[in-house]
Short mmCIF file of C-alpha atoms in Angstrom, two decimals:
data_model
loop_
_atom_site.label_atom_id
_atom_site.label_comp_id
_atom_site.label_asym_id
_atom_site.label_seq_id
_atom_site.Cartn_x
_atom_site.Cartn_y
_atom_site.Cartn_z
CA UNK A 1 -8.19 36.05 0.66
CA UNK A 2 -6.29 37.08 3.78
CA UNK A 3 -8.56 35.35 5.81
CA UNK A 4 -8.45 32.40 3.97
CA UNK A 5 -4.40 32.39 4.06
CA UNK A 6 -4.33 32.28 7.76
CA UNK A 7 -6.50 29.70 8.04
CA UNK A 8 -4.40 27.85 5.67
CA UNK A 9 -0.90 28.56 7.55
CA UNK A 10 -3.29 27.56 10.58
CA UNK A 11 -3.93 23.94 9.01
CA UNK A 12 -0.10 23.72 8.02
CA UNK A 13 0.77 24.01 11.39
CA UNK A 14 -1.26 21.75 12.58
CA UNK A 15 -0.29 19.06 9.67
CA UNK A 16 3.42 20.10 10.40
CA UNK A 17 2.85 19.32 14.44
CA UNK A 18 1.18 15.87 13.43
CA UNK A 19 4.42 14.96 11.33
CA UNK A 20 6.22 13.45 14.77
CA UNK A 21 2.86 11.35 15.46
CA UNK A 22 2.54 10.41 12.05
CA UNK A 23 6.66 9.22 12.14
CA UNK A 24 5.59 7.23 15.28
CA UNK A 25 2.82 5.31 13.83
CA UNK A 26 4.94 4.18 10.69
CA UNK A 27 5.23 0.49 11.10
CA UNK A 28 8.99 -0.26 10.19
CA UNK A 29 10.44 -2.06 12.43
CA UNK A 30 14.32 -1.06 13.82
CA UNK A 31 16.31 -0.12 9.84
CA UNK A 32 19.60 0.55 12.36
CA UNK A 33 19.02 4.46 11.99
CA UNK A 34 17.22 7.56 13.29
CA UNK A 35 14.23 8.51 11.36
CA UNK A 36 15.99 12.32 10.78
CA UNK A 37 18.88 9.98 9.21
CA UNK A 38 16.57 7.80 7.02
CA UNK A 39 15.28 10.55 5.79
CA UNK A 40 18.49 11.30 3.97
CA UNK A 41 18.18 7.93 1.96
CA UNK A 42 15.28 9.57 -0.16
CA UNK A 43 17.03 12.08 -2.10
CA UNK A 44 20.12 10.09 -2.49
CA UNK A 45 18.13 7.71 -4.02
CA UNK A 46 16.29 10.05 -6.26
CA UNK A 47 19.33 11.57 -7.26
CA UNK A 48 22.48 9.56 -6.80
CA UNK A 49 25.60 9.69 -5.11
CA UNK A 50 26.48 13.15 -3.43
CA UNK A 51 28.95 14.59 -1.60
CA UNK A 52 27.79 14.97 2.21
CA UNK A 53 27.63 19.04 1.77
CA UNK A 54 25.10 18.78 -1.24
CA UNK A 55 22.98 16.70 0.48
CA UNK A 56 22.61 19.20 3.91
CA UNK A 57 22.20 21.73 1.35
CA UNK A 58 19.06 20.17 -0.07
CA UNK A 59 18.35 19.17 3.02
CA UNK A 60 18.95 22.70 4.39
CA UNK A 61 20.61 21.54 7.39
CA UNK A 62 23.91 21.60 9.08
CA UNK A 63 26.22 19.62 7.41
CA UNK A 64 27.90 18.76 10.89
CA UNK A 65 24.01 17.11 11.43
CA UNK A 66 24.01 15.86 8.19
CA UNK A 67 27.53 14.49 9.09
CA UNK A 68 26.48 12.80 12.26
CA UNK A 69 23.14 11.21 10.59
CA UNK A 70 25.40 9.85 7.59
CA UNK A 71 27.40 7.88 10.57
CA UNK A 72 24.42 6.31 11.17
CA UNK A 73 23.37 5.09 8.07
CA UNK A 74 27.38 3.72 7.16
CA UNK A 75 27.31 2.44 10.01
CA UNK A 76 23.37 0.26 9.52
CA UNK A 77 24.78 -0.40 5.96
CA UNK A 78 22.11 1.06 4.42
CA UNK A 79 24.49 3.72 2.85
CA UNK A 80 28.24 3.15 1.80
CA UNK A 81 30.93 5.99 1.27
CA UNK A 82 32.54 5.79 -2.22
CA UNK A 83 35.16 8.40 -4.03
CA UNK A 84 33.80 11.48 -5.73
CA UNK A 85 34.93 10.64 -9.45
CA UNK A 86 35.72 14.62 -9.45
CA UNK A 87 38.04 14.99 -6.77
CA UNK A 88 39.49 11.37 -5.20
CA UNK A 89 40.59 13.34 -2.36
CA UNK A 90 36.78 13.44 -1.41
CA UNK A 91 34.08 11.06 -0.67
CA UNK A 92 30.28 10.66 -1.56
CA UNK A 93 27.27 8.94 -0.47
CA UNK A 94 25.88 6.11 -2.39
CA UNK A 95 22.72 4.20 -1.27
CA UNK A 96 23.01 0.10 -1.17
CA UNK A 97 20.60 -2.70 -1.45
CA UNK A 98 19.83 -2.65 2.09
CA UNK A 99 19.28 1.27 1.98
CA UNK A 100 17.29 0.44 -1.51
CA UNK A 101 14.71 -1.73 0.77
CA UNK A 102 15.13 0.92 3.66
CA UNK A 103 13.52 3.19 1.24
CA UNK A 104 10.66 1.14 0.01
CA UNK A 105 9.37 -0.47 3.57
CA UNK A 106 9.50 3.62 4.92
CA UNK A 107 7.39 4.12 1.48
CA UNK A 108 4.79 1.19 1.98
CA UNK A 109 4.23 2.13 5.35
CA UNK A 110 3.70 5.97 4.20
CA UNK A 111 1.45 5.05 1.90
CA UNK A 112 -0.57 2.23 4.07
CA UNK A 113 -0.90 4.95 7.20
CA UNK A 114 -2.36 7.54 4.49
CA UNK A 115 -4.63 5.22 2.95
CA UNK A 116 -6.07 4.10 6.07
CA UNK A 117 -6.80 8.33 6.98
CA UNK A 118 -8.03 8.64 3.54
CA UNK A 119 -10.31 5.20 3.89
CA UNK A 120 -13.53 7.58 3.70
CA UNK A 121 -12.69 9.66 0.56
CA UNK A 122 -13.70 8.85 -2.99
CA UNK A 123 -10.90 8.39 -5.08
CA UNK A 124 -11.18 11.53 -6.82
CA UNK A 125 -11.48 13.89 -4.24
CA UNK A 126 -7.75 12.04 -3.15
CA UNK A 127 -6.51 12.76 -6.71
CA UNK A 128 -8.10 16.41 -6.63
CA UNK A 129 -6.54 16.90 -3.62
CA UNK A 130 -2.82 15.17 -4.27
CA UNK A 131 -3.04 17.46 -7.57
CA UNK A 132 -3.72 20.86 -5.04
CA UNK A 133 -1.34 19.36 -2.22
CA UNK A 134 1.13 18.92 -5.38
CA UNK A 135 0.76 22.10 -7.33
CA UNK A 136 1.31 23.99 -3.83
CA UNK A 137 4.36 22.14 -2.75
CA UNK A 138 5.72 23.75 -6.09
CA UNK A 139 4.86 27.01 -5.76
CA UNK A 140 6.11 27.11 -1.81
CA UNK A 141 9.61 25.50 -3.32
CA UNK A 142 10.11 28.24 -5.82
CA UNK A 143 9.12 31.12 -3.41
CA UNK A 144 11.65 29.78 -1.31
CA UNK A 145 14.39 29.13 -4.10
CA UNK A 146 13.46 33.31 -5.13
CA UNK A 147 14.18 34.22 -1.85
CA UNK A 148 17.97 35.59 -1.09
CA UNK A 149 17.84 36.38 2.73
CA UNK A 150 16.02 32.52 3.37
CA UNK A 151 18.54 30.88 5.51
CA UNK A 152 18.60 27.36 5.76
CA UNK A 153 17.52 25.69 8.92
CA UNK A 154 17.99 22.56 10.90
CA UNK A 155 15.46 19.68 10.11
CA UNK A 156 14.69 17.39 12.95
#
């Protein structure tokens, strides 16, 4: 088994060190925003307005990062700022149309760049696999939500 586990973190790495190649070969085209900011479009999206702090914590970033990346994405229009309905003094972040079809061209070309790697698989050995790659996703985020002395971390 322990054998086996180091070859896995092994193959993680590796995937992990593609990720920048993989960002680079997503056809696009210019959305007005870093790809680190786009990124933040997904879980507002899949969970709704949020304050700027909630969204580096799921993010587990810097919220001055966060901060700066937000800028960006005001700033394209593909994210507006809007009062918290809690406290007026404070602000959230609410994706718009143009964030809305952001979100789906960054998902089309996801999906078009993995379908072209996958080209040579049979279609179930890519749902036996997307089960696996799913089911250990899960157990990695609840190991990390156990653990008390994770920190969170800057995401690129």
């Amino acid at each position: 088994m322990e054998q086996n586990t180091a070859r896995l973190a092994d193959e993680i790495a590796r995937f992990v060190r593609s990720g920048a190649r993989f960002r680079g070969m997503l056809k696009v085209g210019d959305l007005g925003a870093e790809f680190s900011a786009l990124m933040l479009l997904l879980p507002l999206r899949a969970q709704g307005p949020m304050r700027v702090t909630d969204l580096a914590e799921i993010k587990q970033a810097d919220p001055s990062t966060i901060s700066r990346q937000v800028a960006q994405l005001v700033k394209a229009g593909l994210a507006r700022r809007e009062a918290d309905p809690v406290d007026g003094r404070a602000s959230r972040l609410a994706v718009t149309e143009a964030g809305e079809a952001a979100c789906d061209r960054l998902r089309e070309a996801r999906v078009a760049l993995l379908a072209q790697a996958l080209d040579g698989w049979p279609a179930d050995r890519v749902a036996v696999f997307t089960d696996m790659f799913e089911e250990f996703n899960n157990l990695i985020e609840a190991h990390l939500r156990l653990d008390p002395t994770a920190s969170p971390r800057e995401n690129p």
